Coordinates of C-alpha atoms in Angstrom, one line a residue:
X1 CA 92.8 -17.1 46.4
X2 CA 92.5 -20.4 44.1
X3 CA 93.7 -20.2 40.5
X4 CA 92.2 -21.5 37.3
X5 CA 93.8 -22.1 34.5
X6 CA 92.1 -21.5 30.6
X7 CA 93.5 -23.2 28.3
X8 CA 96.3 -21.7 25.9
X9 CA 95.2 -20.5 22.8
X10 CA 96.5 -19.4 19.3
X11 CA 95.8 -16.1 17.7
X12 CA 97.4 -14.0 15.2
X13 CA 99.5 -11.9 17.6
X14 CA 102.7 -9.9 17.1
X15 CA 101.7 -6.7 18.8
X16 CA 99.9 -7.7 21.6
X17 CA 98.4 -5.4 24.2
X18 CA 95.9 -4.1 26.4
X19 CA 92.5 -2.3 26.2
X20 CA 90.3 -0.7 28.4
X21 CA 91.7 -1.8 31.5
X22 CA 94.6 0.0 30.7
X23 CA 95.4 3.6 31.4
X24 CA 96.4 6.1 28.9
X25 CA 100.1 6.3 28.8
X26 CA 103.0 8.1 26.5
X27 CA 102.5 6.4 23.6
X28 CA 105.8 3.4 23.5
X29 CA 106.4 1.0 20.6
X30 CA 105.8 -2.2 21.8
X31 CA 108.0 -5.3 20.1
X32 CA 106.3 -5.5 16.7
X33 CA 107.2 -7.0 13.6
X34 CA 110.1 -5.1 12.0
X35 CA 109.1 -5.9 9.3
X36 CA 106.1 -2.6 10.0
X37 CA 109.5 0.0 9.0
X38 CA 110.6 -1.9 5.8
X39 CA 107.0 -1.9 4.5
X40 CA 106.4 1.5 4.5
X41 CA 107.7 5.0 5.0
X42 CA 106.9 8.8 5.3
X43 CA 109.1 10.7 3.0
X44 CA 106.5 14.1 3.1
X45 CA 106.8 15.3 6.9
X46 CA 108.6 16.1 9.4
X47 CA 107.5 13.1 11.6
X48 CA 104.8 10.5 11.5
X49 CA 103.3 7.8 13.8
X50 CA 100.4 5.1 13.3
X51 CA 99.3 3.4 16.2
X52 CA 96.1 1.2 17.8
X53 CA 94.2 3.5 19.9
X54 CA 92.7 0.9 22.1
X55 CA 95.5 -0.4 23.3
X56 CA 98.3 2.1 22.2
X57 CA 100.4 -0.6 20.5
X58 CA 102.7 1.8 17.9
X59 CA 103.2 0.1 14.4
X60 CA 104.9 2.9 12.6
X61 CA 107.1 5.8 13.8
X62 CA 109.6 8.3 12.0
X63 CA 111.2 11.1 14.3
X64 CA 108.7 10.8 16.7
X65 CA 110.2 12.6 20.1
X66 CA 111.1 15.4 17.8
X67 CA 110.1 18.6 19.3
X68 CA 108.5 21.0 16.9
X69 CA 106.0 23.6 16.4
X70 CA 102.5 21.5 15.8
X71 CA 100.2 24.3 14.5
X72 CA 96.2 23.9 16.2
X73 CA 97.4 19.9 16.9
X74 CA 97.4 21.8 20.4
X75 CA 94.1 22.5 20.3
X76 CA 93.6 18.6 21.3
X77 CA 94.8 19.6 24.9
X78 CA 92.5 22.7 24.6
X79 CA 89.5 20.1 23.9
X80 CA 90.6 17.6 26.0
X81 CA 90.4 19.6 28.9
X82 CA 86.8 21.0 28.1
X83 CA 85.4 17.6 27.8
X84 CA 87.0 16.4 31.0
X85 CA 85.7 19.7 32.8
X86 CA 82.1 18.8 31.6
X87 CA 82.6 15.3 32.6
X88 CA 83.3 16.4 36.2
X89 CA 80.1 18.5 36.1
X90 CA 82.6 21.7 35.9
X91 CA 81.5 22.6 32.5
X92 CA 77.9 23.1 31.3
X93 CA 77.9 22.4 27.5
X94 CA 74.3 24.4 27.4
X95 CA 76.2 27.2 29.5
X96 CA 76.4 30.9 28.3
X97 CA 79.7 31.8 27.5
X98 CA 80.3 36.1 27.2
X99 CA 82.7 36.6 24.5
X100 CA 85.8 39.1 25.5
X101 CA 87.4 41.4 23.1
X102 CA 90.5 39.1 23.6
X103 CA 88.7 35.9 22.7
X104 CA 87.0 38.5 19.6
X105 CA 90.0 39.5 18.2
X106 CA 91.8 36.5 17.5
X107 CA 93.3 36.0 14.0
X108 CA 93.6 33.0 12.4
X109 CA 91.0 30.6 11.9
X110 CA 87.8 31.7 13.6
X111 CA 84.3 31.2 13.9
X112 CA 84.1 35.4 14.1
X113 CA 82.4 35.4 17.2
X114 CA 80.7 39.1 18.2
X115 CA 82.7 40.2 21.5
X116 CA 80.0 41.3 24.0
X117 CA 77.7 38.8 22.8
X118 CA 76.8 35.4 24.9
X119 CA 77.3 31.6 22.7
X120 CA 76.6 28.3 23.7
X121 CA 79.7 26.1 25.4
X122 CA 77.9 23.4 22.5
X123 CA 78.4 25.7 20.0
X124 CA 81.6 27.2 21.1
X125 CA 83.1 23.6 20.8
X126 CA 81.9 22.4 18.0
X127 CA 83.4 25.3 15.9
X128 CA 87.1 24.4 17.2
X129 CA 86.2 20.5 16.4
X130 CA 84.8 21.3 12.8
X131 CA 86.5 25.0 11.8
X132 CA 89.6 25.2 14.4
X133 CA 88.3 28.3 15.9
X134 CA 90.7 30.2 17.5
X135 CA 88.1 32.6 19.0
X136 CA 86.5 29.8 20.4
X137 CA 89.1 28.5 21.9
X138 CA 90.1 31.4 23.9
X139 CA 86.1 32.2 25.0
X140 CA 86.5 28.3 26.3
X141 CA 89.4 29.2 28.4
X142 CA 88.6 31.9 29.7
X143 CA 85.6 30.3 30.5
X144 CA 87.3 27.7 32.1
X145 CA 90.1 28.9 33.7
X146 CA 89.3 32.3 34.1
X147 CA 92.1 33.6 31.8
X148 CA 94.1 32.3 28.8
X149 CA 97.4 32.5 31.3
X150 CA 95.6 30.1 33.5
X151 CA 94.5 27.8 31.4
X152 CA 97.5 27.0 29.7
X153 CA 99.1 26.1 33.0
X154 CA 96.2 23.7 33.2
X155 CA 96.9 22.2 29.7
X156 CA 100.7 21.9 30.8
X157 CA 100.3 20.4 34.0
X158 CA 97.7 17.8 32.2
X159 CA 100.4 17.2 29.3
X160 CA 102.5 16.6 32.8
X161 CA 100.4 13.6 34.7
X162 CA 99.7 12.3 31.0
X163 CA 103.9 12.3 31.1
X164 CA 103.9 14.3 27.3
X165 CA 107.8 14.9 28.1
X166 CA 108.6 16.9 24.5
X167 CA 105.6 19.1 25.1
X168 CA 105.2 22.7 26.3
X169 CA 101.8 24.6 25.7
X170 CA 102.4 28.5 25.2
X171 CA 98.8 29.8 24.5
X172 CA 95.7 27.9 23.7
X173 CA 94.8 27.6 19.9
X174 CA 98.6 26.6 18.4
X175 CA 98.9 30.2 17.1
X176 CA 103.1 30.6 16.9
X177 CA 105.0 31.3 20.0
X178 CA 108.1 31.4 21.4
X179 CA 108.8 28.6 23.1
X180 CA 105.7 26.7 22.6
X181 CA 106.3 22.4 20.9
X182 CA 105.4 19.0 21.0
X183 CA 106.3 15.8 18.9
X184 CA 104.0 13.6 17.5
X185 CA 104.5 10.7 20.6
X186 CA 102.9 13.1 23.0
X187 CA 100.2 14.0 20.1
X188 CA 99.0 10.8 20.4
X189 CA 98.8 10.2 24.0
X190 CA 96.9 13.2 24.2
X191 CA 95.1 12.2 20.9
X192 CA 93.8 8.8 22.7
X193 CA 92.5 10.9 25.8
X194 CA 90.8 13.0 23.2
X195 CA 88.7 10.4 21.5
X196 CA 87.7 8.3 24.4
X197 CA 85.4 11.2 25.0
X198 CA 82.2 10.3 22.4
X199 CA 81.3 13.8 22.5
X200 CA 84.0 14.8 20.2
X201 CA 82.3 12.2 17.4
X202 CA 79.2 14.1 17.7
X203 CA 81.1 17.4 16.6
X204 CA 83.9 16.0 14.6
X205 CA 81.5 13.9 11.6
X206 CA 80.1 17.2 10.6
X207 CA 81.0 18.7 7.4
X208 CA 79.5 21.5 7.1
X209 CA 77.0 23.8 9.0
X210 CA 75.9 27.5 9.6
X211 CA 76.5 29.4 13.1
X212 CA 74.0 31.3 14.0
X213 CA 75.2 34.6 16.2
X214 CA 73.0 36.2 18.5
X215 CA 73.1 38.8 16.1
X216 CA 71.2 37.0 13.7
X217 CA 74.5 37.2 11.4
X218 CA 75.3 33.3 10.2
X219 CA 79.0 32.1 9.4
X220 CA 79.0 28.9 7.3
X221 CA 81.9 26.3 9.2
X222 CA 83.1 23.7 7.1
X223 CA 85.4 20.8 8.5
X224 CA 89.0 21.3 8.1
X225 CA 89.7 17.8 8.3
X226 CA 88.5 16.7 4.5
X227 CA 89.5 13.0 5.1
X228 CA 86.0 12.7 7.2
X229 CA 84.7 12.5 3.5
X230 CA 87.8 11.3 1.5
X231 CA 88.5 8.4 3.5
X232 CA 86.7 5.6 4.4
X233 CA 86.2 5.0 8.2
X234 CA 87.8 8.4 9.4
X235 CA 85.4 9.9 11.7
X236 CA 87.6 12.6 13.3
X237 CA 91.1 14.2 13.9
X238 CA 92.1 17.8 14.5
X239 CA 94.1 19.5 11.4
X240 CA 96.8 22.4 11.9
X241 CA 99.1 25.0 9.8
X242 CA 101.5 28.0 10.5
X243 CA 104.3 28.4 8.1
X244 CA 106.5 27.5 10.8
X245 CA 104.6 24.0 11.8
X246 CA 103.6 23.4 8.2
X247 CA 100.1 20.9 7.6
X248 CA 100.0 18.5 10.7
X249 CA 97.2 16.0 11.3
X250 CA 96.4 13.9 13.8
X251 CA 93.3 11.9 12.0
X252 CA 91.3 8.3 13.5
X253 CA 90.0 5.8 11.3
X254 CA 88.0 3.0 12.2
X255 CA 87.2 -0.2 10.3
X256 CA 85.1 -3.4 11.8
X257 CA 86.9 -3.3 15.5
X258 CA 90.0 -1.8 14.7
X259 CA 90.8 2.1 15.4
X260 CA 94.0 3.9 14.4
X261 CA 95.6 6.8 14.9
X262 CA 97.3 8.1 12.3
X263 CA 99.7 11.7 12.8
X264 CA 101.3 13.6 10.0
X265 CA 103.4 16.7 11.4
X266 CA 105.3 18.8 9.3
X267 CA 103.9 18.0 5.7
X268 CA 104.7 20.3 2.5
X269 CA 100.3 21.3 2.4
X270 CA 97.1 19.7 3.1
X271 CA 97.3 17.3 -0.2
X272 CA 100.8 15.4 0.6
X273 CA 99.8 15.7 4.4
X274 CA 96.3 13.7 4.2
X275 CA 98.0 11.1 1.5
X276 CA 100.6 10.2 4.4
X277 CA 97.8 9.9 7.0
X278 CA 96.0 7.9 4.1
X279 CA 98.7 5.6 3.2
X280 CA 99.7 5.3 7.2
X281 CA 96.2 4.4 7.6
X282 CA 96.2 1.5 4.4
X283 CA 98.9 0.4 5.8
X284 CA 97.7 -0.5 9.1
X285 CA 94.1 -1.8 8.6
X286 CA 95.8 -4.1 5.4
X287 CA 98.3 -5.2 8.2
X288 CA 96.5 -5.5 11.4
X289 CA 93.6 -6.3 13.4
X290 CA 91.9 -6.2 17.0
X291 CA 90.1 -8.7 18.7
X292 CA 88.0 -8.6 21.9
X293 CA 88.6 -12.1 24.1
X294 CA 86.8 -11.0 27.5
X295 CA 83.4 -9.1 26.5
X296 CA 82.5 -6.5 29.3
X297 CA 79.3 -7.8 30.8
X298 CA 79.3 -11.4 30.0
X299 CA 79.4 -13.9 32.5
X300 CA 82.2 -15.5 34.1
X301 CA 81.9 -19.5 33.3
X302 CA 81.3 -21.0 36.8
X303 CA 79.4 -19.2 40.2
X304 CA 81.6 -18.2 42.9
X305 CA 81.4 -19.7 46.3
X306 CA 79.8 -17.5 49.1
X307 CA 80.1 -18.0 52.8
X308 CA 77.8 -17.8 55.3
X309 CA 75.3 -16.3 52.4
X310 CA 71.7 -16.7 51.7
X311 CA 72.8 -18.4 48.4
X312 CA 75.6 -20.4 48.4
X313 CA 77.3 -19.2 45.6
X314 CA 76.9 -16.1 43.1
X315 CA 77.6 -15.6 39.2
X316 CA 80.0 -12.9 38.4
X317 CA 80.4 -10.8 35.2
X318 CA 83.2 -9.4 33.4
X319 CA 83.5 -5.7 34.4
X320 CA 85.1 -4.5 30.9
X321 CA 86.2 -6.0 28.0
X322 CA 90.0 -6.6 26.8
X323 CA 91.0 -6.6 23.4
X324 CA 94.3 -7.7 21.3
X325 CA 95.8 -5.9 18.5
X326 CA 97.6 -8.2 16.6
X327 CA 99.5 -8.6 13.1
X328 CA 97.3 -10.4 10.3
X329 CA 98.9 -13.9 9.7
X330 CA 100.8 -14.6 12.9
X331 CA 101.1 -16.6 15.5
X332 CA 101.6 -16.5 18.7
X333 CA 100.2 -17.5 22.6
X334 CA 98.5 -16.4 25.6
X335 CA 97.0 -17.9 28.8
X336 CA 94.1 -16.6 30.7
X337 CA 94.1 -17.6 34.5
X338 CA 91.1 -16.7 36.6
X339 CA 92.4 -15.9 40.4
X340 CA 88.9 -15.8 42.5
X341 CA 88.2 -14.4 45.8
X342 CA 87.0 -15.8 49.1
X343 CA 84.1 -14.3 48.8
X344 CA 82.0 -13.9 52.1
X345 CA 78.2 -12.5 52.8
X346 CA 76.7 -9.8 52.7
X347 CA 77.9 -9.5 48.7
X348 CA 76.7 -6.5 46.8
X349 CA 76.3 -6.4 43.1
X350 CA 79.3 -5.2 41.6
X351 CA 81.5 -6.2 44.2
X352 CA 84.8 -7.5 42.7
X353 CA 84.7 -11.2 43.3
X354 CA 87.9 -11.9 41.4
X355 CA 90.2 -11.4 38.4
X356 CA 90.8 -12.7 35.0
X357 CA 95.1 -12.0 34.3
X358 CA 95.8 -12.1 30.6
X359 CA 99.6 -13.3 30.0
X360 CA 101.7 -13.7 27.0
X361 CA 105.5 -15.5 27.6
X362 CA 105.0 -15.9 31.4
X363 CA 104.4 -12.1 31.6
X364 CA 101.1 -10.5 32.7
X365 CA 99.8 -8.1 29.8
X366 CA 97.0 -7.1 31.6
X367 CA 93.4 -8.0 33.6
X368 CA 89.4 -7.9 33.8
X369 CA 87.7 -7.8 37.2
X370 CA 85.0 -10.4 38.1
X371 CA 82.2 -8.6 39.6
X372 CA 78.8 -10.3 41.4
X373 CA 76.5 -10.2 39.0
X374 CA 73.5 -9.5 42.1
X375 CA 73.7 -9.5 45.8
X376 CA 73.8 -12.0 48.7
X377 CA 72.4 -11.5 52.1
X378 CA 74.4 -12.9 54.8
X379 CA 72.1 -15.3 56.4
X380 CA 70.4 -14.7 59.6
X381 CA 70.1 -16.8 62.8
X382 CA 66.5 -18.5 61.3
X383 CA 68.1 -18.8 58.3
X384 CA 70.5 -21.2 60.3
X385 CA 68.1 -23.2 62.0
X386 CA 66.1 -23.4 59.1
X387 CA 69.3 -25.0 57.4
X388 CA 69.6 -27.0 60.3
X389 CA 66.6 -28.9 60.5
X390 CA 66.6 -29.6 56.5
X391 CA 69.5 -31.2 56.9
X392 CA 68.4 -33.1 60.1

């Protein structure tokens, strides 16, 4: 395996970090400016974090492993797994779902769904995205899982592998229960799983729109996140309230190539708690900015060598893209270093050919496979003789 150096180059860098490569882990400041807790502060909640979602980097966080009630912030787990069921193919969203008298007689927030009758797993989800249902939220579980019971082992043992260490899921929709908390760390691991899944932008942007039941009876559903429309680049979030939680929101943002996460937990009501998220979010787009180096499908600057191939050499493509978050203003270095394979035939397109390692201080942040952009036959005995004698 040969090694080529890129040169070093400059960019504005103080948090520094890795996207899509990457997998989703407990949420960790990295070592950012400190400058980030002088700046700015949340005096209205209980705790409070901002972070980059692509690449997790935290730039602001006040009590943020405190474990505490978090209102329907837990339905983000409840979500999270529905989408990730219907990404497996376990999940049909244009399935029937038949409403229990459980799921029916949830109180709360609710979409007021008619037990007995059959609803959409589309329509089901996009009333907990936009309205919080807790109606719908059961039907999805038991849907899921079979029973509520079951499906909140599922969310814990999720929380678990996502390693959400101050988090213990009770029931389903964030209703209070004994026992049942979270901080606003693990909110945003599982807030990051949550809007990698596009589907949730498809619910989440709507404002307002009318249910139809089976009935024929139509509930208007307005959004209960009101920064969708008060703030510029929010596209999505999931709002929550009991009087023991208080207002929480976990709210995303995004402006030219930068996304946020911004979480409010704990506020006195909905107007302090979406000024924090607004002023976390000012703060951080002012402050900060992302920047993709490696593009996901361009090509890799030179062809690879191929043995005993057809063609002697192949072009390879960057198989995702990598992206720094960095500070506005700053300075700071990183080296790319290309390790490439001894790449022999038969090569198939979208083989890994080699690796592009990212590094910042002599330590590896991250790295981009190489893949063949199109296949190579091995060459066959006439191909050999055929080489032969042009070469004669």
């Amino acid at each position: 395996m040969k090694k080529i150096l890129l040169k070093i180059c400059s960019l504005a860098l103080v948090v520094i970090a890795v996207a899509a490569i990457a997998p989703v882990t407990a949420a960790k400041a990295l070592e950012i400016d400190a400058k980030g807790t002088d700046e700015i502060s949340v005096s209205n909640a209980r705790a409070a974090m901002l972070l980059d979602y692509d690449t997790g980097s935290v730039i602001y966080e006040y009590n943020q492993l405190n474990r505490q009630p978090i209102a329907s912030m837990v339905k983000i787990m409840t979500l999270l797994l529905a989408f990730e069921h219907a990404d497996s193919g376990l999940l049909d969203y244009e399935s029937d779902v038949v409403i229990s008298e459980n799921a029916g007689s949830m109180g709360g927030s609710q979409a007021f769904l008619d037990a007995g009758s059959s609803y959409k797993v589309n329509d089901l989800l996009q009333s907990i995205v936009v309205a919080s249902a807790n109606d719908s939220c059961v039907a999805i579980a038991e849907k899921i899982s079979g029973s509520v019971e079951s499906f909140v082992a599922e969310m814990n043992k999720r929380a678990a592998e996502l390693k959400m260490e101050n988090t213990c899921f009770v029931n389903c929709t964030g209703l209070p229960a004994d026992g049942q908390y979270s901080c606003a760390a693990d909110v945003a691991v599982m807030s990051r799983e949550l809007f990698s899944h596009q589907k949730f932008f498809e619910y989440s942007g709507v404002w307002m729109y009318d249910l139809t039941h089976p009935s024929g009876r139509v509930t208007r559903l307005t959004n209960t996140n009101k920064l969708i429309r008060a703030y510029k680049g929010c596209d999505g979030g999931k709002t929550g309230f009991t009087n023991e939680a208080m207002s929480c929101l976990a709210a995303t943002a995004k402006r030219d190539d930068t996304r946020l996460i911004s979480i409010v937990i704990g506020g006195a009501d909905s107007k302090k708690r979406n000024a924090e998220v607004s002023k976390l979010f000012n703060y951080g787009f002012a402050n900060y900015e992302t920047k993709e180096i490696i593009k996901g499908g361009d090509k890799f600057s030179e062809a690879v060598k191929v043995e005993g191939g057809k063609s002697d050499t192949v072009e390879g493509v960057y198989a995702d893209s990598f992206k720094l978050f960095s500070r506005k203003g700053d300075d700071s270095d990183y080296e790319i270093t290309y390790e490439i394979n001894n790449v022999s035939a038969p090569v198939n397109a979208n083989d890994e050919i080699g690796k592009a390692v990212i590094a910042r201080g002599g330590e590896a942040i991250g790295e981009v496979k190489i893949v063949a952009l199109e296949g190579v036959e091995k060459k066959g005995y006439m191909d050999i003789v055929d080489d032969f004698i042009s070469k004669w």
